Every structure is written in C-alpha cells, then in structure tokens.
Amino acid sequence: MQCLGAEYEVPAERTPRPRAWRPQLYRKCTDAAWLVLFFLFWTGLVFIMGYSVTAGAAGRLLFGYDSFGNMCGKKNSPVDGAPLSGQDMTLKKHVFFMNSCDVAAQGRRLASTALCVSSCPEEQLDTLEEIQLFANTSGSFLCVYSLNFFNYTQSPNAGALCPRLPVPPSKSFPLFNRCIPQTPECYSLFASVLINDVDTLHRILSGIMSGRGTILGLCLLALALALAMLFTFRFITTLLVHIFISLVILGLLFVCGVLWWLYYDYTNDPSIELDTERENMKYVLGFAVVATVITAVLLILIYGIRKRIKWTVELFHVTHRALGASPFLLFQPLWTFTILLFFWVLWVAVLLSLGTAGTAQVIDGGQVEYKPLWGIRYMWWYHLIGLVWTSEFILACQQMIIAGTVATCYFNRNKNDPPDHPILSSLSILFCYHQGTVAKGSFLITVTRIPRMVFMYMCNTLKEKQSTWSRAASRGCCSCGCWCLSRYLLRLNQHAYATTAINGTDFCTSAKDALKILSKNSSHFMSVNCFGDFIIFLGKVLVVCYTVFGGLMAFNYNRVLQVWTVPLLLVAFFAYLVAHSFLSVFGTVLDTLLLCFAVDLETNDGSAEKPYFMDQEFLSFVKRTQKFSNSTSQQNKDSLRNQEGTELRPIGT
C-alpha cells in the first residue's frame, strides 16, 4: 500500500539520451491520492461488514424462525418481554404455520402463528387426539409451546393454542425451511400470502439461498468452460476457429429459443397468481428481447469477419510466442479467480446479514416482530458499489501484471536470455508504485454504472406518465449508451495500464500518451487486432451462453417459490467475469504487444545504432499485415505518414 521508493533509476551506463518514451527505465508512485481514497472506501466497507455481523441475523433467513423470536435449528437467547423466547430449538428445524389454510391468512399479511417443529405432518390430522398422537410419536408439537402436549385434548384453551382443524398434510420446502401445505386449495392460498408478504430484497435473497446448490453447479460449469476456452485459444487453428464460431452461433440460438419458449409457457399458464411468477415472466420477456438483439448483432459481425479469420489465427500465433517467454501468465487468471471468489463469497455473506438486520420488538400475545434498522438501504447501495469497484480493481491488477510482464520481455535486447521472474517483477512494481493508477481506472468503470441506475430509477418513477413503447425505447437508448461508454473506458483503461507498465506514468498521462501514439500507428495491424479482440469476446459469449442455457434448464424446474431470474443474472455475471478473467490474458497480451510495437517505432528506426526490440518473427508478421492493409485500401498506405519528424519508415528485414 506504500511506495517503497520515491524513484527507481537504472545505472547510468544503461540510460539513453532523454526522450519522450523511456520504456522500463523510471518508476515513481502514481496516483497516490486515489490509493488513499480506495483505502478510505474500504474502511467504510469494513465498518459495514462489522455492523452486519453484529446487527444482522442471516440464520433467520437460512433456517427460519417462529413467532416468538426463536430461530429454528439453533439454541436461542431470550428476548425481553417475550416469555416463550430463548428456547433450545436444535432439534426443531422446520417452521410450521398453525393456520395455513385459515381465512384470516387471506390478507396481504401472514397473520398465522409460526412454530418451530421437528417434522412436518405428512398426513391430514382431523382431531386434537390425532395431533396429540403425532406429537407423541414424532416429537413434533403443533400447538403453542406454553401448552403441554398431554393437555392437548383437555385444556379449554386448546382451540386458540392449537392449529385449526383439520390440519392439512404438509412437506418441508427449502425456502425458509417452511412446512408447505400439500392440498391444492391450501397450497395456492398459503404460497400467495407467504411470498407476497416478503419484500423484494428478501425474495431475492431467499431465491439465492434456495437455489444455492444450482448456482454453485453453474459457477463450476462456467469455470470449466473458461478453462476449456483458455486452452482452445492456446492451440488455435483455422479449423478450430470455425468450430468455435459455430458453437457460439448455436449457443446464442439456443438461449434465444429457450427464453421465448419460457415466455410463451408463462403467458399460457392460467395458474399464475404469485408475485414471483409475474416477476419471472416480466424478466424472461426482457431477457428474450435483449438476447435476440445481441444475437442479431453478433451474427452480422461474425458474417463480416469471415474473410479475416486467417489473419486472426496468425495474430494468435504471435501472441503464443509472446506467452512462450512467460508461460506462467496462463495461470495468472487462477489467482485472480481465487481472489475474486473469496471476495464474492464475503460480499454475499455480508449482503445476507444486511438483509436480515433488524431489532426485535414484542407485540401482542408475547410474539416478536423484527423491524428493519434505519439506514440499511443506504448501506446496501454502498455495499453494491464496493462489489463493482473492488471486482474491477482486482481485474485491473491482473491487466497491469500481464502488461508489465509482456513489456519486460519485449524490451529485452537479448531474446535468447529472457529476464528472470518477469511476473514477480511486474507484481512487485504494481504493489510498490502503481496501485493508485489501478484504483483510479477501476473507479471510472464503476462511475459509468451510476448514471444508468439514476436513469432507470427516473424511468420507474415516471412510468405512469409514459407509454410502454416510449419507456422501452428510453431504457434501450440508456443501456446502449452506457454500454458504449463502458466499452470505451475499458479499452482506454487497458491502454493506460499498459503505458503505465511501460513508462511508469500516472493514469491520465498514460491514457493520453497511449491514444496519441496508437493514432499514429493505427494502420499497421490495428484492424487485425480488433478482429482478434472480437474472437476473444466471442469466447466470453460462448461461456455465458452455455452457462445461462444450463441455468434456464435448472431454474425452470423450480420457478414458483423463488425469483430465479435474479440468481440467473448473478450466474451470468459470474460466468462473464470468470471468462473475462481467463480470456483477457490474450486480449491484454495483444494490446500490450501493439503498444510496445508502436513505442518501438517511435523510439527506434531499425538502424545499427537504434535497432528495433521486436524479433524477426514479429517483424515478418508486421510486414505481412502491412502488405495486406496496402492491398486492401490505398488510404491505409497514406495514413503511415504523420506529422513532421514522425514519419513511420517501412520496416526492413
């Protein structure tokens, strides 16, 4: 976190005459103020973590709780003023509602008394004698704790303290570990009241927890697909590219077809009554429209690059030779993924605790109700910003390390004697000098999300004053504009990180210098590099498509009692970040090689006094790309000439 030295300088005998670009020669702390800001922001996150641990109770969401302040399956502490609280419920892991079919439960509140029981009654109980027998044989007491089961048939208060007869058969369900009635009339009523009674945040959290096994499996699928794509790009050939593109097209069509089929199935289902089902139907329609548009755009782009596949494959071969100098770069995403996974698990744990933070208040009858604490919603937004900023910071650190490693190997005169431990050297330089630059760049990506959130909030606020088509058009334009801005900033950040790794300058100076020098040399193989980036992007699309396809198949089997569209979005987000972490190695290497090539042309002329750093294989590839560009358009040849004194000379052998 601290700068270990104010400035590092190589020995004087290796220092060339002063020039604008000084690759790998000078280092100093860059953007230190942003590092301090990032540290202060994380101080706030640590406070929220501590607050969520002390004030939250994620166990209430995971295990369920009764009406008297007891968490099922746990040993509880007493609540002041609630005589039936503080009981040992270790063996009572299920939540049973005494009047799940009662007419009083038809309101939008779940007025039925909840109890912790050891098992749910799987058969209908018609009399108090049967309830007493069930308690005696199973140890599951269905009346209020204050009434001993020996007195179920004798107490005059049994009618008020025991469930209304008949007690329908029920079965435990993962959602809050509740006993769900199995008779059709009770099931429909109970599920409607239960789910509609819970607010949106809790429905989302419950959907995540009830589908946690499926989410974990889909995350592992995304990891496996990302690893497969990593090794596919490592040994890529022309035939393999065609097979890969065919799989991408097939995955896109599969996802679109399944989404539209699900929407058709929802719209023709007459039994849809729950809020979760209506929300799922609305989100499925949105997913289907977005997926169709993305598929159409990608198919057009794929058709446009069909003649450039040969050059893209050769460009990947150049990348493989660069990776050959530091083969352990391919394992760099594993460390990034491990750190991201640890952070995401921590983030979800804090989110669950925030969602259950509340104070116990005793109401009529000695029952306990939990009131949400003030300020929780604001903490949730702060926590969300922390997720985006920290994730982007971790990914940016990976980009900086890869760029520094490639630059160290490129600007090495003796290609037969590569530098020792370039990855560790790049990592130490990052932590000693350039963490502030990474924090600043990742913050810019985070900021692009805020205008979109504000605009979406305005659209929801004014939705009654807008027609459906105008609202959809405004949202589409907003999403498209924010996406374009985000893509531009991602590209700008990547060039800035590479320039910082090469020249040791701050973020703004690096971004300006990178744009300037790349604009001078855009005609060499910039277009081919863009096609390479597009192939890498298709690799990420393939990972996301097949992960989402698996998620659609898995979540659709449990669509009623969870908002499965939100877990599906989380899985898609996770799949993209994992694919980005692994496949961005190739994209970062490509962009860094392009920038190193431009710097090489800027500082050297190929003469004996100032030879190029690039090797003969790279020279041969550049010559072929120049010939390809010149044969494609005469204007590309004219663009090789720039301002006075900076004309780019033809590269000789």
Tab-separated table of N, CA, C and O in Angstrom, residues 82-164:
chain	number	residue	atom	x	y	z
A	82	ALA	N	-40.705	-11.304	26.002
A	82	ALA	CA	-41.269	-12.431	25.251
A	82	ALA	C	-41.006	-13.711	26.035
A	82	ALA	O	-39.918	-14.282	25.975
A	83	PRO	N	-41.970	-14.189	26.818
A	83	PRO	CA	-41.724	-15.336	27.710
A	83	PRO	C	-41.419	-16.634	26.987
A	83	PRO	O	-40.785	-17.528	27.555
A	84	LEU	N	-41.864	-16.790	25.742
A	84	LEU	CA	-41.636	-18.040	25.009
A	84	LEU	C	-40.383	-17.985	24.137
A	84	LEU	O	-40.138	-18.905	23.345
A	85	SER	N	-39.577	-16.943	24.266
A	85	SER	CA	-38.334	-16.838	23.503
A	85	SER	C	-37.191	-17.489	24.275
A	85	SER	O	-37.347	-17.881	25.439
A	86	GLY	N	-36.028	-17.584	23.623
A	86	GLY	CA	-34.844	-18.126	24.276
A	86	GLY	C	-34.852	-19.629	24.450
A	86	GLY	O	-34.187	-20.149	25.354
A	87	GLN	N	-35.566	-20.353	23.612
A	87	GLN	CA	-35.653	-21.803	23.746
A	87	GLN	C	-34.610	-22.500	22.878
A	87	GLN	O	-34.115	-21.949	21.892
A	88	ASP	N	-34.286	-23.718	23.265
A	88	ASP	CA	-33.341	-24.545	22.516
A	88	ASP	C	-34.106	-25.266	21.402
A	88	ASP	O	-34.879	-26.189	21.658
A	89	MET	N	-33.887	-24.817	20.161
A	89	MET	CA	-34.590	-25.384	19.010
A	89	MET	C	-33.651	-26.210	18.136
A	89	MET	O	-33.878	-26.345	16.929
A	90	THR	N	-32.612	-26.776	18.731
A	90	THR	CA	-31.612	-27.507	17.952
A	90	THR	C	-32.234	-28.646	17.155
A	90	THR	O	-31.853	-28.894	16.003
A	91	LEU	N	-33.204	-29.346	17.745
A	91	LEU	CA	-33.830	-30.485	17.077
A	91	LEU	C	-35.102	-30.103	16.319
A	91	LEU	O	-35.724	-30.971	15.694
A	92	LYS	N	-35.482	-28.844	16.389
A	92	LYS	CA	-36.693	-28.373	15.703
A	92	LYS	C	-36.276	-27.457	14.556
A	92	LYS	O	-36.091	-26.263	14.728
A	93	LYS	N	-36.129	-28.027	13.368
A	93	LYS	CA	-35.518	-27.326	12.243
A	93	LYS	C	-36.517	-26.834	11.203
A	93	LYS	O	-36.117	-26.257	10.196
A	94	HIS	N	-37.807	-27.044	11.418
A	94	HIS	CA	-38.805	-26.676	10.416
A	94	HIS	C	-39.788	-25.662	10.994
A	94	HIS	O	-40.090	-25.681	12.192
A	95	VAL	N	-40.284	-24.779	10.124
A	95	VAL	CA	-41.256	-23.762	10.524
A	95	VAL	C	-42.652	-24.244	10.121
A	95	VAL	O	-42.909	-24.528	8.947
A	96	PHE	N	-43.539	-24.318	11.130
A	96	PHE	CA	-44.913	-24.772	10.897
A	96	PHE	C	-45.881	-23.633	11.211
A	96	PHE	O	-45.788	-23.004	12.270
A	97	PHE	N	-46.801	-23.348	10.278
A	97	PHE	CA	-47.809	-22.306	10.478
A	97	PHE	C	-49.114	-22.968	10.924
A	97	PHE	O	-49.643	-23.859	10.252
A	98	MET	N	-49.599	-22.495	12.073
A	98	MET	CA	-50.745	-23.163	12.700
A	98	MET	C	-51.994	-23.093	11.839
A	98	MET	O	-52.768	-24.050	11.771
A	99	ASN	N	-52.218	-21.980	11.167
A	99	ASN	CA	-53.456	-21.791	10.405
A	99	ASN	C	-53.124	-21.462	8.948
A	99	ASN	O	-53.455	-20.398	8.442
A	100	SER	N	-52.440	-22.354	8.286
A	100	SER	CA	-52.009	-22.103	6.909
A	100	SER	C	-53.177	-22.028	5.942
A	100	SER	O	-53.057	-21.434	4.872
A	101	CYS	N	-54.323	-22.629	6.285
A	101	CYS	CA	-55.489	-22.571	5.402
A	101	CYS	C	-56.596	-21.695	5.963
A	101	CYS	O	-57.718	-21.703	5.448
A	102	ASP	N	-56.285	-20.951	7.023
A	102	ASP	CA	-57.318	-20.138	7.665
A	102	ASP	C	-57.662	-18.934	6.801
A	102	ASP	O	-56.816	-18.369	6.123
A	103	VAL	N	-58.953	-18.527	6.872
A	103	VAL	CA	-59.406	-17.369	6.099
A	103	VAL	C	-58.686	-16.099	6.531
A	103	VAL	O	-58.451	-15.192	5.737
A	104	ALA	N	-58.267	-16.032	7.817
A	104	ALA	CA	-57.583	-14.840	8.312
A	104	ALA	C	-56.247	-14.625	7.633
A	104	ALA	O	-55.696	-13.542	7.689
A	105	ALA	N	-55.760	-15.647	6.966
A	105	ALA	CA	-54.472	-15.517	6.292
A	105	ALA	C	-54.617	-15.020	4.864
A	105	ALA	O	-53.657	-14.969	4.127
A	106	GLN	N	-55.834	-14.639	4.440
A	106	GLN	CA	-56.023	-14.208	3.070
A	106	GLN	C	-55.558	-12.785	2.833
A	106	GLN	O	-55.438	-12.366	1.697
A	107	GLY	N	-55.319	-12.009	3.889
A	107	GLY	CA	-54.829	-10.654	3.701
A	107	GLY	C	-53.410	-10.665	3.187
A	107	GLY	O	-52.774	-11.702	3.042
A	108	ARG	N	-52.864	-9.469	2.979
A	108	ARG	CA	-51.500	-9.360	2.495
A	108	ARG	C	-50.476	-9.466	3.615
A	108	ARG	O	-49.309	-9.224	3.407
A	109	ARG	N	-50.921	-9.850	4.820
A	109	ARG	CA	-50.025	-10.140	5.935
A	109	ARG	C	-50.161	-11.613	6.294
A	109	ARG	O	-51.228	-12.197	6.188
A	110	LEU	N	-49.053	-12.189	6.733
A	110	LEU	CA	-49.080	-13.575	7.159
A	110	LEU	C	-49.394	-13.578	8.650
A	110	LEU	O	-48.515	-13.510	9.502
A	111	ALA	N	-50.702	-13.630	8.988
A	111	ALA	CA	-51.127	-13.482	10.371
A	111	ALA	C	-51.040	-14.771	11.163
A	111	ALA	O	-51.230	-14.764	12.375
A	112	SER	N	-50.770	-15.881	10.523
A	112	SER	CA	-50.750	-17.161	11.209
A	112	SER	C	-49.541	-17.258	12.135
A	112	SER	O	-48.439	-16.801	11.809
A	113	THR	N	-49.728	-17.884	13.300
A	113	THR	CA	-48.642	-18.083	14.254
A	113	THR	C	-47.700	-19.161	13.737
A	113	THR	O	-48.134	-20.221	13.268
A	114	ALA	N	-46.402	-18.882	13.821
A	114	ALA	CA	-45.388	-19.819	13.340
A	114	ALA	C	-44.713	-20.490	14.521
A	114	ALA	O	-44.430	-19.857	15.545
A	115	LEU	N	-44.431	-21.786	14.384
A	115	LEU	CA	-43.779	-22.571	15.418
A	115	LEU	C	-42.604	-23.340	14.807
A	115	LEU	O	-42.628	-23.678	13.612
A	116	CYS	N	-41.625	-23.624	15.628
A	116	CYS	CA	-40.525	-24.486	15.216
A	116	CYS	C	-40.877	-25.927	15.597
A	116	CYS	O	-41.193	-26.204	16.766
A	117	VAL	N	-40.858	-26.822	14.639
A	117	VAL	CA	-41.216	-28.222	14.875
A	117	VAL	C	-40.103	-29.113	14.339
A	117	VAL	O	-39.300	-28.702	13.497
A	118	SER	N	-40.075	-30.341	14.829
A	118	SER	CA	-39.036	-31.279	14.397
A	118	SER	C	-39.361	-31.925	13.061
A	118	SER	O	-38.462	-32.355	12.335
A	119	SER	N	-40.636	-31.988	12.704
A	119	SER	CA	-41.030	-32.549	11.415
A	119	SER	C	-42.399	-32.025	11.036
A	119	SER	O	-43.188	-31.622	11.896
A	120	CYS	N	-42.675	-32.021	9.752
A	120	CYS	CA	-43.962	-31.548	9.259
A	120	CYS	C	-44.953	-32.720	9.199
A	120	CYS	O	-44.563	-33.848	8.862
A	121	PRO	N	-46.228	-32.471	9.503
A	121	PRO	CA	-47.226	-33.560	9.410
A	121	PRO	C	-47.494	-33.915	7.948
A	121	PRO	O	-48.004	-33.096	7.182
A	122	GLU	N	-47.143	-35.126	7.558
A	122	GLU	CA	-47.278	-35.537	6.162
A	122	GLU	C	-48.654	-36.108	5.851
A	122	GLU	O	-48.962	-36.384	4.691
A	123	GLU	N	-49.469	-36.307	6.889
A	123	GLU	CA	-50.841	-36.774	6.689
A	123	GLU	C	-51.804	-35.809	7.369
A	123	GLU	O	-51.443	-35.127	8.331
A	124	GLN	N	-53.009	-35.757	6.879
A	124	GLN	CA	-54.004	-34.843	7.446
A	124	GLN	C	-54.387	-35.277	8.857
A	124	GLN	O	-54.614	-36.455	9.134
A	125	LEU	N	-54.461	-34.276	9.762
A	125	LEU	CA	-54.853	-34.509	11.152
A	125	LEU	C	-56.217	-33.865	11.375
A	125	LEU	O	-56.361	-32.643	11.256
A	126	ASP	N	-57.229	-34.681	11.727
A	126	ASP	CA	-58.607	-34.195	11.793
A	126	ASP	C	-59.063	-33.851	13.205
A	126	ASP	O	-60.026	-33.097	13.375
A	127	THR	N	-58.409	-34.379	14.230
A	127	THR	CA	-58.849	-34.147	15.609
A	127	THR	C	-57.655	-33.802	16.485
A	127	THR	O	-56.492	-34.005	16.103
A	128	LEU	N	-57.955	-33.276	17.689
A	128	LEU	CA	-56.887	-32.983	18.646
A	128	LEU	C	-56.204	-34.264	19.109
A	128	LEU	O	-55.000	-34.245	19.441
A	129	GLU	N	-56.953	-35.370	19.147
A	129	GLU	CA	-56.335	-36.638	19.520
A	129	GLU	C	-55.261	-37.035	18.517
A	129	GLU	O	-54.195	-37.546	18.893
A	130	GLU	N	-55.529	-36.809	17.241
A	130	GLU	CA	-54.536	-37.138	16.222
A	130	GLU	C	-53.319	-36.209	16.329
A	130	GLU	O	-52.183	-36.639	16.109
A	131	ILE	N	-53.552	-34.932	16.651
A	131	ILE	CA	-52.430	-34.005	16.858
A	131	ILE	C	-51.593	-34.459	18.051
A	131	ILE	O	-50.354	-34.430	18.015
A	132	GLN	N	-52.275	-34.911	19.132
A	132	GLN	CA	-51.554	-35.384	20.311
A	132	GLN	C	-50.771	-36.662	19.991
A	132	GLN	O	-49.623	-36.824	20.425
A	133	LEU	N	-51.362	-37.556	19.238
A	133	LEU	CA	-50.678	-38.783	18.848
A	133	LEU	C	-49.464	-38.487	17.963
A	133	LEU	O	-48.400	-39.106	18.115
A	134	PHE	N	-49.620	-37.532	17.054
A	134	PHE	CA	-48.499	-37.140	16.191
A	134	PHE	C	-47.356	-36.565	17.027
A	134	PHE	O	-46.180	-36.860	16.774
A	135	ALA	N	-47.697	-35.753	18.052
A	135	ALA	CA	-46.671	-35.191	18.926
A	135	ALA	C	-45.985	-36.287	19.734
A	135	ALA	O	-44.767	-36.252	19.963
A	136	ASN	N	-46.731	-37.291	20.150
A	136	ASN	CA	-46.167	-38.355	20.968
A	136	ASN	C	-45.252	-39.268	20.160
A	136	ASN	O	-44.227	-39.748	20.657
A	137	THR	N	-45.609	-39.516	18.905
A	137	THR	CA	-44.832	-40.450	18.085
A	137	THR	C	-43.650	-39.789	17.379
A	137	THR	O	-42.600	-40.403	17.217
A	138	SER	N	-43.809	-38.537	16.983
A	138	SER	CA	-42.744	-37.865	16.217
A	138	SER	C	-41.969	-36.841	17.025
A	138	SER	O	-40.918	-36.368	16.578
A	139	GLY	N	-42.498	-36.438	18.186
A	139	GLY	CA	-41.841	-35.394	18.966
A	139	GLY	C	-42.011	-34.020	18.369
A	139	GLY	O	-41.271	-33.091	18.704
A	140	SER	N	-42.968	-33.865	17.471
A	140	SER	CA	-43.227	-32.587	16.807
A	140	SER	C	-44.513	-32.002	17.383
A	140	SER	O	-45.611	-32.529	17.153
A	141	PHE	N	-44.397	-30.900	18.126
A	141	PHE	CA	-45.539	-30.298	18.826
A	141	PHE	C	-46.118	-29.168	17.986
A	141	PHE	O	-45.435	-28.174	17.713
A	142	LEU	N	-47.382	-29.310	17.594
A	142	LEU	CA	-48.023	-28.379	16.673
A	142	LEU	C	-48.834	-27.303	17.380
A	142	LEU	O	-49.433	-26.466	16.710
A	143	CYS	N	-48.874	-27.317	18.716
A	143	CYS	CA	-49.550	-26.270	19.481
A	143	CYS	C	-48.516	-25.343	20.108
A	143	CYS	O	-47.324	-25.665	20.176
A	144	VAL	N	-48.983	-24.180	20.575
A	144	VAL	CA	-48.088	-23.186	21.169
A	144	VAL	C	-47.312	-23.829	22.313
A	144	VAL	O	-47.820	-24.696	23.043
A	145	TYR	N	-46.037	-23.378	22.460
A	145	TYR	CA	-45.127	-24.023	23.400
A	145	TYR	C	-45.647	-24.034	24.846
A	145	TYR	O	-45.299	-24.932	25.624
A	146	SER	N	-46.464	-23.083	25.213
A	146	SER	CA	-46.929	-22.992	26.601
A	146	SER	C	-47.914	-24.102	26.964
A	146	SER	O	-48.186	-24.334	28.143
A	147	LEU	N	-48.442	-24.798	25.984
A	147	LEU	CA	-49.404	-25.871	26.223
A	147	LEU	C	-48.704	-27.216	26.106
A	147	LEU	O	-48.188	-27.574	25.045
A	148	ASN	N	-48.657	-27.975	27.203
A	148	ASN	CA	-48.040	-29.292	27.206
A	148	ASN	C	-48.873	-30.248	26.363
A	148	ASN	O	-50.112	-30.209	26.388
A	149	PHE	N	-48.191	-31.125	25.587
A	149	PHE	CA	-48.940	-31.966	24.655
A	149	PHE	C	-49.848	-32.964	25.383
A	149	PHE	O	-50.785	-33.512	24.792
A	150	PHE	N	-49.601	-33.208	26.693
A	150	PHE	CA	-50.504	-34.076	27.446
A	150	PHE	C	-51.883	-33.432	27.600
A	150	PHE	O	-52.886	-34.139	27.803
A	151	ASN	N	-51.933	-32.085	27.518
A	151	ASN	CA	-53.188	-31.361	27.737
A	151	ASN	C	-53.850	-30.917	26.435
A	151	ASN	O	-54.757	-30.086	26.462
A	152	TYR	N	-53.402	-31.447	25.292
A	152	TYR	CA	-53.988	-31.038	24.018
A	152	TYR	C	-55.497	-31.305	23.983
A	152	TYR	O	-56.262	-30.507	23.424
A	153	THR	N	-55.922	-32.403	24.558
A	153	THR	CA	-57.344	-32.778	24.473
A	153	THR	C	-58.136	-32.349	25.702
A	153	THR	O	-59.376	-32.495	25.716
A	154	GLN	N	-57.457	-31.787	26.727
A	154	GLN	CA	-58.134	-31.444	27.965
A	154	GLN	C	-58.208	-29.954	28.236
A	154	GLN	O	-59.112	-29.493	28.931
A	155	SER	N	-57.272	-29.185	27.719
A	155	SER	CA	-57.230	-27.758	28.020
A	155	SER	C	-58.372	-27.023	27.328
A	155	SER	O	-58.639	-27.234	26.134
A	156	PRO	N	-59.052	-26.115	28.055
A	156	PRO	CA	-60.130	-25.325	27.412
A	156	PRO	C	-59.596	-24.311	26.408
A	156	PRO	O	-60.362	-23.797	25.583
A	157	ASN	N	-58.289	-24.016	26.481
A	157	ASN	CA	-57.685	-23.055	25.540
A	157	ASN	C	-57.078	-23.736	24.319
A	157	ASN	O	-56.373	-23.092	23.541
A	158	ALA	N	-57.302	-25.027	24.182
A	158	ALA	CA	-56.687	-25.756	23.070
A	158	ALA	C	-57.146	-25.217	21.713
A	158	ALA	O	-56.383	-25.211	20.745
A	159	GLY	N	-58.383	-24.746	21.637
A	159	GLY	CA	-58.862	-24.225	20.363
A	159	GLY	C	-58.090	-23.010	19.897
A	159	GLY	O	-57.936	-22.781	18.689
A	160	ALA	N	-57.584	-22.181	20.859
A	160	ALA	CA	-56.828	-20.983	20.498
A	160	ALA	C	-55.336	-21.245	20.384
A	160	ALA	O	-54.629	-20.537	19.664
A	161	LEU	N	-54.857	-22.266	21.115
A	161	LEU	CA	-53.416	-22.533	21.155
A	161	LEU	C	-52.980	-23.621	20.184
A	161	LEU	O	-51.781	-23.831	20.004
A	162	CYS	N	-53.918	-24.308	19.571
A	162	CYS	CA	-53.596	-25.369	18.616
A	162	CYS	C	-54.083	-24.969	17.218
A	162	CYS	O	-54.945	-24.092	17.075
A	163	PRO	N	-53.556	-25.598	16.176
A	163	PRO	CA	-53.970	-25.246	14.812
A	163	PRO	C	-55.427	-25.589	14.562
A	163	PRO	O	-55.989	-26.515	15.173
A	164	ARG	N	-56.055	-24.827	13.693
A	164	ARG	CA	-57.453	-25.076	13.351
A	164	ARG	C	-57.550	-26.385	12.574
A	164	ARG	O	-56.743	-26.676	11.692
